[in-house]
């Protein structure tokens, strides 16, 4: 919408009508007195003209406490030279104030974002002056808070004095985003661009994380995108999804393409159907023009958007947030690096708990596997001393790195440790395994799998449709599959066990199970067939080959749970192993099959490749050559 069109929504005579409230920025901040608490508007709506004028009065003022969420753009009050005049107390640490807080010259208040409005409403944190930015008033005297409603509305409703920059460049956002002009004490007309935040740069790591997260998002989900480049990296992988909704603290320019592709329409949201609900946004002029007076977007205060009860009422609510480090028990640090405060709690807990309580919801925490150019693992046996736990080990559900997904909720410490080591950077896995054994998180016999904790490539994942129409997932076996593989073994009949292992065994040693799941996915490949269950999934079949590097032929074997036999699963596993073997440059496959095992013989003999067999006592030796 053009500026000319936007002006039609305003009262053309507003400056004349409300002239008694109009002052310059300098005149407005002259009303501020020493010792007062001043709130500054959030994100890209920071009122820069008022902030600059306030800082220019630094010689006339003392003991001014400045509170805010995160702000974007310059923060001239955050300097050593002005620290005796302005004391910062931030609910979330943005880069523009990080240094002054880390030097101990400013404060950070750790608090759930959903709790801040009540802190202001109750008077527990009284606010003297609010500096914000709004649109010009419409004919009814309503000013939109534009790109930042969040805690700004609560601050404005509870302050003794509200000073607002009135800027025609501020997009008029709809929803519960309006202030009556008579609730604003001083109006400061400005005509300046809104602060812009360019799109987050992405790299291969963030793209792979985004792809893993997108794979967890089902059609019809409602999504929250947390702050940072990782949550925003998910958008490009959503374009083929259907009927997605958005209920989120914030969003960026990345949302536009997902809307234009048709992926986001909100048609299946439980609440606020067909509306994109948010409390603030940060982006470029392209985004601001897109949301201006756009009825698809509904901006609400934090007490609504971040309310865990409201969030939980959305079906399939997905929360995507980030961490700085995670320990092997699942404790998530998201606001500090050791004792050094870095960001904030924000809405991570609000959305994590809301999504976890949502029907078919997913609570996701994502992080790169390493920091400092790959020299430090972000997955640790124990958190750095002083690190703050934002999401507890009891709250954690999904953890995602560029190496995969670990699901931790309801899992034992041993299961968590293996799952997290599996998605750590490969060069740190052996160290983490040793430390986990020393910490008694893992049994001592896990020392035997040192160097073998690897995850198969995601491209090994595919699906097959059985003759009866059932969809079965085929994927690489994972280190976390040890309990599922044990369950598979004890679900097999003695006949099936004999056909697979060529002996009658009633107990499978842990070492043998570990040999199945801890493989290198290069010369030793195992593919499992799974079906979804309430507890996650069941393994109903497994196929494996092991390469003889001297001959470049791989020995293949597979087994299918009795109640799933004769449905095509064995054929699907064998075909998948054949494809992978050929892709890996293997010359062919061999197999030892008991004479009585007619089912496996039929599977092998359907191969299109050259096949030969030789009878050796009670078993056939098969050789399949790829040509």
XYZ file of C-alpha atoms in Angstrom, residues 172-579:
408
model
C -0.828 0.344 10.640
C -1.152 -3.145 12.091
C -4.531 -4.533 13.061
C -5.703 -6.593 16.003
C -5.431 -5.524 19.634
C -2.769 -3.037 18.638
C -4.374 0.365 19.150
C -3.918 3.145 21.687
C -6.394 5.986 22.012
C -4.665 9.256 21.362
C -6.038 10.621 24.646
C -4.062 7.913 26.462
C -0.898 9.463 25.045
C 0.282 12.533 26.916
C 2.748 14.003 24.423
C 2.809 13.648 20.649
C 6.064 14.190 18.762
C 5.540 14.308 14.978
C 8.398 12.680 13.062
C 8.776 11.539 9.478
C 11.610 9.024 9.376
C 12.059 5.468 8.085
C 11.280 2.677 10.508
C 14.405 0.803 11.629
C 15.063 -2.085 9.274
C 16.584 -5.461 10.025
C 17.931 -7.229 6.911
C 17.232 -10.952 6.475
C 19.383 -13.217 8.611
C 22.337 -14.699 6.703
C 22.194 -18.470 6.371
C 24.890 -21.050 5.856
C 24.946 -24.777 5.243
C 24.589 -25.517 8.952
C 21.487 -23.399 9.500
C 19.961 -24.672 6.270
C 20.381 -28.292 7.358
C 18.874 -27.496 10.752
C 15.985 -25.727 9.030
C 15.384 -28.753 6.834
C 15.327 -31.132 9.813
C 12.875 -28.877 11.659
C 10.623 -28.545 8.614
C 10.453 -32.356 8.384
C 8.857 -32.372 11.857
C 6.132 -29.916 10.834
C 2.955 -31.587 9.633
C 0.391 -30.066 7.296
C -2.142 -28.067 9.288
C 0.335 -27.132 12.049
C 0.424 -23.718 13.700
C 3.982 -22.478 14.137
C 5.917 -20.184 16.436
C 9.203 -18.870 15.101
C 11.582 -17.728 17.831
C 14.225 -15.042 17.537
C 17.351 -15.740 15.485
C 18.452 -17.041 12.145
C 17.732 -20.717 12.850
C 13.945 -20.378 13.286
C 13.800 -18.143 10.203
C 15.822 -20.713 8.204
C 12.824 -23.048 8.342
C 10.682 -20.914 6.007
C 12.253 -21.966 2.669
C 11.445 -25.611 3.481
C 7.763 -24.918 4.162
C 6.730 -24.028 0.625
C 5.359 -27.487 -0.130
C 3.452 -27.736 3.149
C -0.285 -27.174 3.312
C -2.628 -25.176 5.539
C -0.028 -23.935 8.004
C -0.937 -21.326 10.585
C 1.174 -18.872 12.576
C 0.902 -17.948 16.258
C 4.265 -16.462 17.177
C 6.034 -13.769 19.163
C 7.670 -12.339 16.086
C 8.388 -12.832 12.409
C 10.598 -11.394 9.682
C 10.549 -10.900 5.905
C 10.923 -14.663 5.502
C 7.222 -15.130 6.163
C 6.211 -13.410 2.913
C 7.355 -16.166 0.540
C 5.689 -18.837 2.690
C 2.407 -16.932 2.460
C 2.730 -16.267 -1.266
C 3.491 -19.955 -1.919
C 0.178 -20.870 -0.306
C 1.786 -22.828 2.536
C 0.512 -20.420 5.204
C -3.201 -19.673 5.190
C -4.302 -20.373 8.771
C -7.311 -22.344 7.567
C -6.901 -25.084 10.173
C -6.044 -22.982 13.218
C -8.099 -23.683 16.301
C -8.041 -20.038 17.400
C -7.802 -16.901 15.246
C -8.504 -18.882 12.097
C -6.955 -17.422 8.923
C -5.058 -14.853 11.011
C -1.298 -14.595 11.495
C -1.027 -13.732 15.177
C 2.120 -12.049 16.485
C 3.195 -9.435 18.998
C 5.998 -7.800 17.004
C 7.985 -8.109 13.793
C 11.410 -7.026 12.605
C 12.293 -6.728 8.949
C 12.666 -4.432 5.970
C 10.393 -1.907 4.277
C 9.141 -4.741 2.080
C 7.696 -6.432 5.168
C 6.336 -3.193 6.624
C 4.491 -2.413 3.406
C 3.172 -5.986 3.311
C 1.642 -5.921 6.796
C 0.310 -2.349 6.547
C -3.468 -2.451 7.104
C -3.363 -6.134 6.045
C -6.277 -7.970 7.700
C -4.414 -11.277 7.497
C -2.098 -10.062 10.298
C -3.406 -9.660 13.829
C -1.021 -8.116 16.349
C -1.757 -8.700 20.030
C -0.041 -7.925 23.338
C 2.306 -10.442 24.902
C -0.207 -11.450 27.566
C -2.280 -13.036 24.784
C 0.338 -14.228 22.314
C 2.641 -15.790 24.928
C -0.033 -17.166 27.229
C 0.781 -20.912 27.465
C -2.917 -21.724 27.907
C -3.841 -19.881 24.692
C -0.927 -21.531 22.873
C -1.961 -24.992 24.084
C -5.453 -24.573 22.610
C -4.018 -24.579 19.090
C -3.971 -28.038 17.564
C -0.538 -29.069 16.273
C 1.213 -26.025 17.740
C 4.915 -26.188 16.886
C 7.366 -24.069 18.884
C 10.794 -23.412 17.352
C 13.367 -21.840 19.664
C 17.134 -21.829 20.026
C 19.754 -22.669 22.611
C 23.351 -21.818 23.357
C 24.181 -25.251 24.783
C 22.508 -28.458 25.951
C 23.844 -31.013 28.414
C 23.507 -34.778 28.033
C 20.575 -34.920 30.470
C 18.604 -32.429 28.353
C 19.095 -29.192 30.291
C 18.914 -26.249 27.881
C 20.889 -23.049 28.404
C 19.563 -20.220 26.245
C 20.422 -16.918 27.930
C 24.051 -17.058 29.046
C 27.492 -18.335 28.155
C 28.696 -19.513 31.530
C 28.223 -16.536 33.845
C 28.152 -14.070 30.946
C 24.610 -13.052 30.064
C 24.012 -13.137 26.339
C 20.312 -12.939 25.406
C 17.275 -13.787 27.527
C 14.575 -16.237 28.500
C 12.126 -14.525 26.175
C 9.180 -16.694 25.192
C 10.997 -20.021 25.018
C 9.271 -21.520 28.056
C 5.899 -19.964 27.208
C 5.834 -21.598 23.791
C 7.681 -24.775 24.776
C 5.118 -25.582 27.444
C 2.194 -24.380 25.327
C 3.241 -26.495 22.341
C 3.906 -29.520 24.562
C 0.364 -29.268 25.936
C -1.133 -28.723 22.472
C -2.864 -31.665 20.811
C -0.215 -33.242 18.549
C 2.059 -30.274 19.257
C 5.841 -30.235 19.091
C 8.304 -28.269 21.234
C 11.589 -27.896 19.371
C 14.932 -26.477 20.549
C 17.578 -26.033 17.853
C 21.261 -25.162 17.891
C 24.389 -25.641 15.785
C 26.481 -28.532 17.062
C 29.561 -26.360 17.622
C 30.674 -22.817 18.471
C 33.806 -20.748 17.932
C 34.528 -22.047 14.426
C 33.994 -25.657 15.374
C 36.366 -25.667 18.345
C 33.698 -26.104 21.040
C 30.809 -28.551 21.226
C 27.472 -27.013 22.144
C 26.295 -30.434 23.320
C 28.105 -31.008 26.600
C 28.278 -33.607 29.320
C 27.573 -30.792 31.768
C 26.784 -27.141 31.184
C 29.454 -24.520 31.617
C 29.750 -23.308 35.238
C 27.231 -20.519 35.758
C 25.168 -21.373 32.678
C 21.488 -20.675 33.198
C 18.936 -23.435 32.615
C 16.046 -21.915 30.690
C 14.314 -25.139 29.605
C 14.639 -27.873 32.212
C 15.313 -31.509 31.466
C 11.691 -32.169 32.401
C 10.394 -29.668 29.816
C 12.595 -30.618 26.879
C 11.138 -32.483 23.903
C 12.985 -32.215 20.549
C 16.605 -31.114 20.168
C 17.809 -30.461 16.609
C 21.304 -29.866 15.229
C 22.640 -30.079 11.694
C 23.294 -33.782 12.418
C 19.742 -34.768 13.180
C 16.902 -34.832 15.689
C 16.908 -36.173 19.259
C 13.578 -36.735 21.007
C 14.102 -36.650 24.776
C 10.720 -36.307 26.465
C 9.944 -39.310 28.643
C 13.344 -40.830 27.913
C 15.840 -42.085 30.492
C 19.134 -40.325 31.063
C 20.915 -43.133 29.215
C 18.598 -42.781 26.217
C 19.027 -39.008 26.267
C 22.804 -39.228 26.393
C 22.984 -41.572 23.395
C 20.473 -39.497 21.417
C 22.348 -36.246 22.045
C 25.782 -37.733 21.373
C 24.370 -38.988 18.071
C 23.539 -35.439 16.923
C 26.703 -33.831 18.304
C 29.498 -32.964 15.910
C 31.312 -36.197 14.972
C 34.674 -34.994 16.251
C 33.270 -34.616 19.788
C 31.254 -37.835 20.012
C 34.029 -40.051 21.366
C 34.874 -37.513 24.076
C 31.212 -37.136 25.023
C 30.807 -40.910 25.189
C 33.791 -41.265 27.544
C 32.561 -38.414 29.732
C 29.030 -39.860 29.825
C 30.418 -43.190 31.060
C 32.521 -41.381 33.700
C 29.438 -39.426 34.796
C 27.511 -42.733 35.117
C 24.999 -41.585 32.511
C 25.912 -44.670 30.455
C 26.840 -48.221 31.404
C 30.530 -49.052 31.234
C 29.922 -51.533 28.400
C 29.164 -48.591 26.100
C 32.935 -48.124 25.937
C 32.849 -50.846 23.274
C 30.982 -48.567 20.856
C 33.499 -45.717 21.034
C 34.024 -44.364 17.554
C 30.830 -45.997 16.275
C 28.208 -43.418 17.244
C 27.195 -42.192 13.829
C 23.918 -41.275 12.181
C 22.992 -42.397 8.699
C 22.572 -39.709 6.041
C 19.049 -38.249 5.757
C 18.863 -39.243 2.089
C 18.652 -42.880 3.231
C 15.130 -42.091 4.424
C 12.227 -43.092 2.167
C 8.770 -44.627 2.351
C 7.107 -47.602 0.702
C 3.467 -48.523 0.242
C 2.623 -52.136 1.021
C 0.191 -54.214 -0.983
C -2.577 -53.457 1.553
C -1.975 -49.693 1.280
C -0.023 -49.298 4.546
C 2.765 -46.701 4.420
C 6.022 -47.869 5.993
C 9.028 -45.651 6.676
C 12.467 -46.979 5.702
C 15.394 -45.217 7.366
C 18.912 -45.737 8.608
C 19.192 -47.433 11.952
C 20.053 -45.034 14.791
C 22.083 -45.398 17.980
C 18.847 -44.702 19.882
C 17.203 -47.774 18.317
C 18.748 -50.189 20.813
C 15.509 -50.612 22.856
C 13.394 -50.918 19.702
C 15.733 -53.551 18.281
C 15.511 -55.511 21.535
C 11.710 -55.335 21.343
C 11.835 -56.549 17.735
C 13.949 -59.571 18.673
C 11.632 -60.674 21.477
C 8.613 -60.237 19.175
C 10.032 -62.764 16.663
C 8.958 -66.411 16.616
C 11.581 -69.093 17.170
C 11.254 -70.098 13.516
C 11.982 -66.543 12.314
C 14.927 -66.284 14.723
C 16.311 -69.566 13.399
C 15.982 -68.433 9.774
C 17.769 -65.147 10.560
C 20.525 -66.275 12.910
C 20.747 -69.957 11.812
C 20.594 -71.031 15.429
C 18.017 -71.269 18.214
C 18.697 -68.386 20.592
C 16.309 -67.222 23.277
C 18.284 -64.261 24.649
C 20.133 -61.661 22.639
C 23.171 -60.197 24.390
C 23.432 -56.427 24.683
C 26.696 -56.554 22.771
C 24.914 -58.104 19.801
C 22.208 -55.421 19.858
C 24.913 -52.756 20.010
C 26.587 -54.341 16.993
C 23.319 -53.832 15.140
C 22.775 -50.160 16.000
C 26.309 -48.773 16.299
C 27.558 -48.982 12.718
C 29.560 -46.733 10.419
C 26.879 -46.372 7.675
C 29.597 -46.838 5.074
C 30.806 -50.426 4.891
C 28.136 -51.476 7.370
C 24.585 -50.289 6.590
C 21.328 -51.158 8.307
C 17.875 -49.994 7.216
C 14.855 -50.361 9.481
C 11.191 -50.455 8.505
C 9.014 -48.579 10.988
C 5.367 -47.746 11.581
C 4.084 -44.953 13.846
C 2.806 -45.752 17.323
C 1.660 -43.653 20.284
C 5.100 -43.990 21.866
C 6.834 -42.888 18.641
C 7.381 -45.810 16.287
C 7.859 -49.579 16.150
C 10.574 -51.325 14.159
C 8.863 -54.090 12.208
C 11.783 -55.128 10.038
C 15.491 -54.597 9.549
C 17.836 -55.198 6.639
C 21.615 -55.010 6.756
C 24.678 -55.486 4.631
C 28.317 -55.702 5.656
C 31.035 -55.021 3.098
C 33.978 -57.397 2.555
C 36.513 -54.842 1.360
C 38.722 -57.592 -0.123
C 36.036 -58.665 -2.597
C 33.925 -55.477 -2.720
C 30.850 -57.648 -2.182
C 28.548 -57.106 0.800
C 26.748 -59.831 2.720
C 23.039 -59.025 3.112
C 20.431 -60.259 5.605
C 17.028 -59.067 6.737
C 14.253 -60.038 9.115
C 10.595 -59.012 9.378
C 8.367 -59.309 12.429
C 6.034 -62.305 12.040
C 2.782 -60.324 11.986
C 4.161 -58.157 9.156
C 5.517 -60.948 6.963
C 4.249 -61.654 3.419
C 3.332 -57.999 2.889
C 6.318 -56.887 0.825
C 8.508 -55.464 3.587
C 11.376 -57.895 2.956
C 11.382 -56.972 -0.730
C 11.350 -53.257 0.121
C 14.307 -53.634 2.499
C 16.293 -55.687 0.000
C 15.610 -53.242 -2.839
C 16.651 -50.317 -0.653
C 19.883 -52.038 0.383
C 20.608 -52.833 -3.263
C 20.198 -49.171 -4.220
